[in-house]
Short mmCIF file of C-alpha atoms and ligand atoms in Angstrom, two decimals:
data_model
loop_
_atom_site.label_atom_id
_atom_site.label_comp_id
_atom_site.label_asym_id
_atom_site.label_seq_id
_atom_site.Cartn_x
_atom_site.Cartn_y
_atom_site.Cartn_z
CA UNK I 1 -0.26 -0.04 0.19
CA UNK I 2 1.84 3.04 -1.16
CA UNK I 3 1.13 5.88 1.60
CA UNK I 4 1.93 9.85 0.20
CA UNK I 5 1.49 12.51 3.09
CA UNK I 6 -0.63 15.43 3.26
CA UNK I 7 1.31 18.68 3.01
CA UNK I 8 -0.38 20.85 5.98
CA UNK I 9 -2.74 23.23 4.58
CA UNK I 10 -1.78 27.26 3.97
CA UNK I 11 -5.08 28.97 4.65
CA UNK I 12 -5.32 32.56 2.33
CA UNK I 13 -5.70 34.26 5.90
CA UNK I 14 -6.65 32.15 8.54
CA UNK I 15 -7.35 33.94 12.42
CA UNK I 16 -4.49 34.57 14.41
CA UNK I 17 -4.87 34.70 18.02
CA UNK I 18 -2.70 36.71 21.00
CA UNK I 19 -2.94 34.90 24.32
CA UNK I 20 -4.83 38.59 25.29
CA UNK I 21 -7.71 37.78 23.91
CA UNK I 22 -9.08 35.39 27.00
CA UNK I 23 -8.86 37.43 29.91
CA UNK I 24 -11.14 39.31 28.27
CA UNK I 25 -13.34 36.80 27.56
CA UNK I 26 -12.96 35.70 31.13
CA UNK I 27 -13.93 39.22 32.69
CA UNK I 28 -17.10 38.58 30.79
CA UNK I 29 -18.32 35.00 32.18
CA UNK I 30 -17.33 36.34 35.97
CA UNK I 31 -19.31 39.04 35.66
CA UNK I 32 -22.17 37.40 34.07
CA UNK I 33 -22.39 40.40 31.07
CA UNK I 34 -22.18 37.52 28.28
CA UNK I 35 -24.81 39.97 26.42
CA UNK I 36 -24.37 41.60 23.48
CA UNK I 37 -24.17 43.90 25.84
CA UNK I 38 -21.03 45.36 28.49
CA UNK I 39 -18.17 46.84 28.90
CA UNK I 40 -15.92 45.35 26.78
CA UNK I 41 -18.23 46.64 23.83
CA UNK I 42 -18.01 49.35 25.44
CA UNK I 43 -14.62 49.74 25.91
CA UNK I 44 -13.22 48.04 22.63
CA UNK I 45 -15.23 50.43 20.40
CA UNK I 46 -13.74 53.89 22.99
CA UNK I 47 -10.05 51.57 21.78
CA UNK I 48 -10.86 51.67 17.75
CA UNK I 49 -12.33 55.14 18.00
CA UNK I 50 -9.25 55.94 19.13
CA UNK I 51 -7.03 54.31 17.54
CA UNK I 52 -8.39 55.59 14.50
CA UNK I 53 -9.01 59.30 15.13
CA UNK I 54 -13.14 59.02 15.38
CA UNK I 55 -15.52 60.87 17.56
CA UNK I 56 -17.41 57.95 17.87
CA UNK I 57 -17.43 53.59 17.28
CA UNK I 58 -20.55 51.11 16.99
CA UNK I 59 -19.86 47.55 17.11
CA UNK I 60 -21.91 45.40 15.12
CA UNK I 61 -22.10 41.67 14.17
CA UNK I 62 -20.54 42.38 11.05
CA UNK I 63 -18.81 44.98 8.53
CA UNK I 64 -22.38 44.03 6.16
CA UNK I 65 -24.03 45.29 9.28
CA UNK I 66 -21.85 48.42 9.97
CA UNK I 67 -22.66 49.49 5.67
CA UNK I 68 -26.82 48.54 5.66
CA UNK I 69 -26.48 50.75 9.74
CA UNK I 70 -24.58 53.63 7.38
CA UNK I 71 -26.51 53.37 4.58
CA UNK I 72 -29.60 53.87 6.58
CA UNK I 73 -28.52 56.61 8.72
CA UNK I 74 -27.92 58.11 5.63
CA UNK I 75 -32.46 57.76 4.66
CA UNK I 76 -31.43 55.34 1.36
CA UNK I 77 -34.69 53.70 0.12
CA UNK I 78 -36.06 51.86 -2.00
CA UNK I 79 -35.65 53.34 -5.87
CA UNK I 80 -32.52 55.21 -4.45
CA UNK I 81 -29.37 54.84 -6.15
CA UNK I 82 -26.20 54.58 -4.15
CA UNK I 83 -22.28 54.31 -6.22
CA UNK I 84 -20.19 51.69 -5.00
CA UNK I 85 -16.43 50.58 -6.06
CA UNK I 86 -16.56 46.97 -8.55
CA UNK I 87 -13.54 45.80 -7.48
CA UNK I 88 -15.04 43.74 -4.38
CA UNK I 89 -16.83 41.27 -2.23
CA UNK I 90 -19.90 40.80 -2.65
CA UNK I 91 -20.39 42.34 1.14
CA UNK I 92 -20.00 45.81 0.44
CA UNK I 93 -22.96 46.39 -1.09
CA UNK I 94 -26.21 44.02 -0.14
CA UNK I 95 -27.44 46.29 2.11
CA UNK I 96 -27.35 48.68 -1.07
CA UNK I 97 -30.14 45.90 -2.19
CA UNK I 98 -31.44 45.04 1.24
CA UNK I 99 -32.97 48.61 0.96
CA UNK I 100 -34.11 48.13 -2.05
CA UNK I 101 -32.20 50.75 -3.34
CA UNK I 102 -30.02 50.69 -6.42
CA UNK I 103 -25.99 50.63 -6.62
CA UNK I 104 -24.52 51.44 -9.60
CA UNK I 105 -20.71 50.29 -9.64
CA UNK I 106 -17.34 52.39 -9.99
CA UNK I 107 -14.70 50.67 -11.96
CA UNK I 108 -10.90 51.06 -10.10
CA UNK I 109 -7.42 53.33 -11.26
CA UNK I 110 -4.05 50.86 -11.51
CA UNK I 111 -2.56 52.50 -8.91
CA UNK I 112 -4.15 51.62 -5.69
CA UNK I 113 -7.01 49.47 -7.26
CA UNK I 114 -10.16 51.69 -5.60
CA UNK I 115 -12.93 53.23 -6.62
CA UNK I 116 -12.03 55.22 -10.02
CA UNK I 117 -12.12 59.53 -9.31
CA UNK I 118 -12.74 59.83 -13.32
CA UNK I 119 -15.28 57.44 -13.44
CA UNK I 120 -16.62 58.34 -10.35
CA UNK I 121 -16.98 62.15 -12.49
CA UNK I 122 -18.44 60.19 -14.86
CA UNK I 123 -20.87 59.15 -13.08
CA UNK I 124 -21.92 62.18 -10.84
CA UNK I 125 -21.98 64.28 -13.87
CA UNK I 126 -24.55 62.05 -15.79
CA UNK I 127 -26.39 61.20 -12.97
CA UNK I 128 -26.72 64.97 -12.40
CA UNK I 129 -28.25 65.55 -16.43
CA UNK I 130 -30.70 63.95 -15.44
CA UNK I 131 -30.79 64.44 -11.76
CA UNK I 132 -30.66 60.72 -10.48
CA UNK I 133 -27.49 62.29 -7.86
CA UNK I 134 -27.02 58.65 -5.05
CA UNK I 135 -27.68 59.03 -2.09
CA UNK I 136 -24.67 57.85 -0.65
CA UNK I 137 -21.00 56.84 -2.21
CA UNK I 138 -19.50 53.65 -0.87
CA UNK I 139 -15.31 53.73 -1.34
CA UNK I 140 -13.82 50.44 -0.96
CA UNK I 141 -10.21 50.55 0.31
CA UNK I 142 -9.07 47.15 -1.89
CA UNK I 143 -6.87 44.58 0.36
CA UNK I 144 -5.65 46.61 2.50
CA UNK I 145 -4.65 50.11 0.45
CA UNK I 146 -7.02 53.92 0.99
CA UNK I 147 -8.11 54.82 -2.09
CA UNK I 148 -7.30 58.27 -3.72
CA UNK I 149 -9.24 60.06 -1.07
CA UNK I 150 -8.54 63.21 -1.61
CA UNK I 151 -9.79 63.17 -5.89
CA UNK I 152 -11.97 61.00 -4.28
CA UNK I 153 -13.88 63.08 -1.09
CA UNK I 154 -13.46 66.77 -3.00
CA UNK I 155 -15.62 64.65 -5.87
CA UNK I 156 -18.52 64.19 -3.83
CA UNK I 157 -17.93 67.49 -2.07
CA UNK I 158 -19.05 68.83 -5.89
CA UNK I 159 -22.15 67.16 -5.46
CA UNK I 160 -23.26 66.99 -1.85
CA UNK I 161 -23.30 63.39 -1.85
CA UNK I 162 -22.09 61.75 1.18
CA UNK I 163 -18.75 58.60 1.11
CA UNK I 164 -19.12 55.44 3.11
CA UNK I 165 -15.57 54.14 3.44
CA UNK I 166 -15.52 50.53 3.23
CA UNK I 167 -12.39 49.63 4.56
CA UNK I 168 -13.22 45.84 6.04
CA UNK I 169 -8.73 44.52 4.48
CA UNK I 170 -7.95 48.59 5.37
CA UNK I 171 -7.64 48.53 9.52
CA UNK I 172 -4.51 49.60 10.02
CA UNK I 173 -4.11 51.54 6.86
CA UNK I 174 -3.15 55.46 6.28
CA UNK I 175 -3.58 58.07 3.65
CA UNK I 176 -1.45 61.08 4.01
CA UNK I 177 -1.06 60.31 8.47
CA UNK I 178 -4.77 59.50 8.58
CA UNK I 179 -6.47 56.15 9.24
CA UNK I 180 -8.13 55.08 6.76
CA UNK I 181 -11.61 54.59 7.48
CA UNK I 182 -12.39 57.76 8.70
CA UNK I 183 -12.65 60.17 5.33
CA UNK I 184 -16.23 59.86 5.21
CA UNK I 185 -19.38 59.89 6.93
CA UNK I 186 -19.45 56.59 7.92
CA UNK I 187 -16.41 54.28 8.65
CA UNK I 188 -16.71 50.60 8.96
CA UNK I 189 -14.65 48.17 9.34
CA UNK I 190 -14.77 44.28 9.69
CA UNK I 191 -13.89 41.25 12.46
CA UNK I 192 -14.51 38.81 9.91
CA UNK I 193 -12.35 35.36 11.00
CA UNK I 194 -9.90 36.18 7.43
CA UNK I 195 -9.72 39.67 8.38
CA UNK I 196 -6.15 41.49 9.85
CA UNK I 197 -8.20 40.99 13.57
CA UNK I 198 -10.74 38.96 14.08
CA UNK I 199 -13.77 39.09 16.78
CA UNK I 200 -13.71 35.15 14.73
CA UNK I 201 -18.03 37.27 13.18
CA UNK I 202 -17.50 41.10 13.82
CA UNK I 203 -18.16 44.95 12.75
CA UNK I 204 -17.77 48.66 13.84
CA UNK I 205 -19.67 51.64 12.16
CA UNK I 206 -17.12 54.62 13.08
CA UNK I 207 -17.95 58.25 12.65
CA UNK I 208 -17.78 62.15 13.52
CA UNK I 209 -21.23 62.43 13.84
CA UNK I 210 -22.03 60.81 17.64
CA UNK I 211 -26.24 62.12 16.61
CA UNK I 212 -25.59 59.63 13.87
CA UNK I 213 -24.27 57.10 16.20
CA UNK I 214 -26.35 57.27 19.02
CA UNK I 215 -29.54 56.87 16.16
CA UNK I 216 -27.28 53.52 15.42
CA UNK I 217 -26.78 52.09 18.20
CA UNK I 218 -30.72 52.02 18.72
CA UNK I 219 -30.84 50.81 15.14
CA UNK I 220 -29.31 47.73 15.46
CA UNK I 221 -30.87 47.12 19.28
CA UNK I 222 -34.81 46.72 17.58
CA UNK I 223 -35.82 50.28 17.16
CA UNK I 224 -37.38 49.92 20.31
CA UNK I 225 -38.67 53.50 21.94
CA UNK I 226 -37.53 55.22 24.94
CA UNK I 227 -41.09 54.31 26.80
CA UNK I 228 -41.66 51.93 29.43
CA UNK I 229 -43.21 48.89 26.84
CA UNK I 230 -42.06 47.38 23.88
CA UNK I 231 -43.10 50.30 21.43
CA UNK I 232 -41.66 50.79 17.92
CA UNK I 233 -41.98 53.84 15.54
CA UNK I 234 -38.96 52.28 13.21
CA UNK I 235 -37.44 49.57 11.69
CA UNK I 236 -35.02 48.62 13.32
CA UNK I 237 -32.01 46.15 13.32
CA UNK I 238 -30.96 42.57 15.90
CA UNK I 239 -27.05 43.72 14.78
CA UNK I 240 -25.46 44.93 18.02
CA UNK I 241 -22.11 43.21 18.95
CA UNK I 242 -21.79 40.32 21.68
CA UNK I 243 -20.02 41.27 24.54
CA UNK I 244 -17.43 38.47 24.54
CA UNK I 245 -16.85 38.54 21.22
CA UNK I 246 -15.49 42.10 21.78
CA UNK I 247 -13.49 41.02 24.01
CA UNK I 248 -11.96 38.53 21.89
CA UNK I 249 -11.44 42.29 19.90
CA UNK I 250 -9.77 43.93 22.36
CA UNK I 251 -7.59 40.80 23.49
CA UNK I 252 -6.17 41.20 18.83
CA UNK I 253 -6.40 44.78 18.90
CA UNK I 254 -3.69 44.87 21.57
CA UNK I 255 -1.03 43.42 18.66
CA UNK I 256 -2.54 45.51 15.44
CA UNK I 257 0.88 46.89 14.64
CA UNK I 258 1.86 43.82 14.65
CA UNK I 259 -0.23 41.55 12.35
CA UNK I 260 0.02 44.36 10.20
CA UNK I 261 3.48 44.28 10.15
CA UNK I 262 3.62 40.71 9.47
CA UNK I 263 1.49 41.03 6.63
CA UNK I 264 3.50 43.67 5.10
CA UNK I 265 6.74 42.26 6.08
CA UNK I 266 4.94 38.55 4.03
CA UNK I 267 4.53 40.55 0.90
CA UNK I 268 8.29 41.77 1.08
CA UNK I 269 9.50 38.52 0.59
CA UNK I 270 6.83 38.21 -2.08
CA UNK I 271 8.20 41.35 -4.45
CA UNK I 272 11.34 39.68 -3.38
CA UNK I 273 11.42 36.59 -4.65
CA UNK I 274 8.50 36.92 -7.55
CA UNK I 275 8.98 40.54 -8.01
CA UNK I 276 11.87 40.32 -10.92
CA UNK I 277 9.75 38.18 -13.02
CA UNK I 278 8.82 40.77 -15.89
CA UNK I 279 5.21 39.32 -16.44
CA UNK I 280 5.14 39.91 -13.10
CA UNK I 281 3.59 42.08 -11.27
CA UNK I 282 2.50 43.25 -8.09
CA UNK I 283 0.15 45.77 -6.43
CA UNK I 284 1.30 49.07 -5.39
CA UNK I 285 1.66 51.04 -2.92
CA UNK I 286 0.18 54.53 -3.01
CA UNK I 287 2.22 57.05 -1.99
CA UNK I 288 1.77 58.50 1.26
CA UNK I 289 -0.11 56.49 1.77
CA UNK I 290 0.47 52.59 3.96
CA UNK I 291 -0.67 49.96 2.83
CA UNK I 292 -2.01 46.83 5.50
CA UNK I 293 -1.37 44.03 3.02
CA UNK I 294 -4.16 42.94 4.05
CA UNK I 295 -3.75 40.36 1.10
CA UNK I 296 -0.91 39.62 -1.72
CA UNK I 297 -1.80 40.38 -4.58
CA UNK I 298 -0.14 40.14 -8.24
CA UNK I 299 -1.18 40.44 -12.07
CA UNK I 300 0.74 38.80 -14.33
CA UNK I 301 1.31 38.56 -17.97
CA UNK I 302 -0.63 34.87 -18.67
CA UNK I 303 1.17 34.93 -22.96
CA UNK I 304 4.68 36.73 -21.71
CA UNK I 305 4.58 34.01 -18.34
CA UNK I 306 3.67 31.13 -20.27
CA UNK I 307 0.77 30.33 -17.17
CA UNK I 308 -2.04 31.06 -16.66
CA UNK I 309 -3.84 32.08 -13.50
CA UNK I 310 -6.33 29.03 -13.23
CA UNK I 311 -3.53 27.02 -13.92
CA UNK I 312 -1.49 29.27 -10.87
CA UNK I 313 -4.08 28.22 -8.73
CA UNK I 314 -3.99 24.31 -9.90
CA UNK I 315 -0.48 23.55 -9.20
CA UNK I 316 -0.95 26.07 -5.80
CA UNK I 317 -4.37 23.84 -4.53
CA UNK I 318 -2.15 20.18 -5.61
CA UNK I 319 0.46 21.78 -3.20
CA UNK I 320 -2.12 21.58 -0.52
CA UNK I 321 -2.15 26.04 -0.58
CA UNK I 322 -5.04 27.93 -0.53
CA UNK I 323 -4.67 30.97 -3.23
CA UNK I 324 -8.06 33.05 -4.53
CA UNK I 325 -8.91 35.34 -8.06
CA UNK I 326 -9.10 39.13 -7.30
CA UNK I 327 -12.04 39.79 -6.94
CA UNK I 328 -14.87 39.63 -9.30
CA UNK I 329 -15.74 42.51 -10.34
CA UNK I 330 -19.74 43.18 -9.37
CA UNK I 331 -20.41 44.72 -12.50
CA UNK I 332 -19.66 41.94 -13.97
CA UNK I 333 -21.87 39.37 -11.23
CA UNK I 334 -25.57 37.17 -12.08
CA UNK I 335 -26.56 39.68 -9.54
CA UNK I 336 -26.06 42.55 -10.68
CA UNK I 337 -26.56 42.65 -14.74
CA UNK I 338 -29.35 45.26 -14.58
CA UNK I 339 -27.30 47.73 -12.88
CA UNK I 340 -25.23 50.27 -14.97
CA UNK I 341 -21.66 50.16 -14.56
CA UNK I 342 -19.02 53.55 -14.86
CA UNK I 343 -15.44 51.86 -16.08
CA UNK I 344 -11.87 54.16 -16.15
CA UNK I 345 -12.07 55.65 -18.99
CA UNK I 346 -13.31 54.72 -22.71
CA UNK I 347 -11.61 51.75 -23.71
CA UNK I 348 -10.00 51.53 -19.53
CA UNK I 349 -11.47 48.81 -17.94
CA UNK I 350 -9.40 47.87 -14.68
CA UNK I 351 -11.42 46.06 -12.35
CA UNK I 352 -12.29 43.92 -15.30
CA UNK I 353 -8.61 43.17 -16.37
CA UNK I 354 -7.08 42.97 -12.66
CA UNK I 355 -9.82 40.69 -12.48
CA UNK I 356 -8.08 38.81 -15.62
CA UNK I 357 -4.30 38.13 -14.58
CA UNK I 358 -5.00 38.76 -11.11
CA UNK I 359 -3.84 36.50 -7.86
CA UNK I 360 -4.43 36.47 -4.02
CA UNK I 361 -1.42 34.64 -2.42
CA UNK I 362 -1.60 33.47 1.39
CA UNK I 363 -1.08 36.65 3.32
CA UNK I 364 -1.37 34.89 6.51
CA UNK I 365 0.38 36.89 9.96
CA UNK I 366 0.53 33.68 11.53
CA UNK I 367 2.16 32.24 8.32
CA UNK I 368 5.96 30.72 8.57
CA UNK I 369 8.53 31.79 6.31
CA UNK I 370 8.54 27.84 5.79
CA UNK I 371 5.85 28.01 4.29
CA UNK I 372 5.95 31.38 1.91
CA UNK I 373 9.11 29.35 0.89
CA UNK I 374 6.51 26.22 0.06
CA UNK I 375 3.91 28.88 -2.01
CA UNK I 376 7.57 30.72 -3.76
CA UNK I 377 8.23 27.18 -4.36
CA UNK I 378 5.47 26.44 -6.38
CA UNK I 379 4.79 29.20 -8.16
CA UNK I 380 8.47 29.63 -10.04
CA UNK I 381 8.06 25.55 -11.10
CA UNK I 382 4.62 26.28 -12.61
CA UNK I 383 6.81 29.89 -14.45
CA UNK I 384 9.66 27.80 -15.47
CA UNK I 385 7.38 24.86 -16.74
CA UNK I 386 5.18 27.47 -18.09
CA UNK I 387 7.62 29.17 -19.65
CA UNK I 388 9.63 26.58 -21.05
CA UNK I 389 6.49 25.58 -22.75
CA UNK I 390 7.32 28.52 -25.22
C1 PLP H 1 -14.86 40.79 4.38
C2 PLP H 1 -15.84 42.52 3.61
C3 PLP H 1 -16.76 42.79 3.94
C4 PLP H 1 -17.99 42.53 4.97
O1 PLP H 1 -17.09 42.15 5.56
P1 PLP H 1 -18.12 41.24 6.47
O2 PLP H 1 -17.39 41.23 8.37
O3 PLP H 1 -17.86 39.94 6.47
O4 PLP H 1 -19.89 41.36 7.62
C5 PLP H 1 -17.14 44.00 3.14
N1 PLP H 1 -16.16 45.14 2.70
C6 PLP H 1 -15.32 43.98 2.55
C7 PLP H 1 -14.45 45.06 1.44
C8 PLP H 1 -14.57 42.64 3.02
O5 PLP H 1 -13.93 42.45 2.80
#
């Protein structure tokens, strides 16, 4: 009987505990604060707000819930339109549908891979001409890299359109020294299991508008009116974060800086080892910005390399390594076939190109050098086989 040893799986971005979480979780147990309210929730909110320099924060059950609340606070209703980055995870746009509104998708630009200012400008110009301006613009900071916020903010200001910054992947990133997630009217972070820090599942809404944040807390706890009985005048949600999970978050937040540094170091190694291949380009970092490098992403020139993205993914999978395509743009998703889309320019469709040529490599902050070597060796072998075939 032949025995084949299966190599340990390397995941794309697994959770990474700090060892400090149990202290906060034990406190929750000891004090019986095992509820979606309690001291860990209050402290976690204060800690995140202070870290990013926002006036306040509301801890919720997911990043998606935070986007849903932000859109509700901005009064998005059935029939409204909301602009959204196209190159992102579906969770950025799903809450637009929850509210019965219509997303309009905006392309990326080549440096940040995030929202293209020229596409946004074009979309707003056209929307203004038919008197159908959006109620909000959702700007996603992709893979931990801040979008070109100065340009995007100034375009939105011109039309007085509020901004929601989807910083699910960019907690710890900065743009011109200011924290990612603090450029719009609202910012959101995610603590899902695959993000930079995790509460196993959770999210945070941040803003300088403390009245709006109070309203968010109200909406997130079933919109209970201040009455001596259960009275409800508005539609609410059950979106608050548990005090146990907030404890997990506090233990994670203490090591955020280390986690970002680890992910950036992983990127540097990929850059050193794979960057020299002329047909390989790693995702750039915008000048005057600091990316979390949540995931190391790169694009390849399939023809010059003699290898396709699918072949790369297959060889990695055969070595029990989890890698992924770059997000499939939302305007290409069957769910959104009826929705409008604005490309970077007439002849340039950046998000589609990134999807066709891009790959995300394992980037977990707890990945060992040996594991990263396994990934790099596998890619190099695949590339050299491809080059031989040509
Ligand atoms: C993860 C993610 C979300 C959703 O966050 P959840 O906490 O999983 O709901 C939203 N937007 C982007 C860009 C994400 O990566």
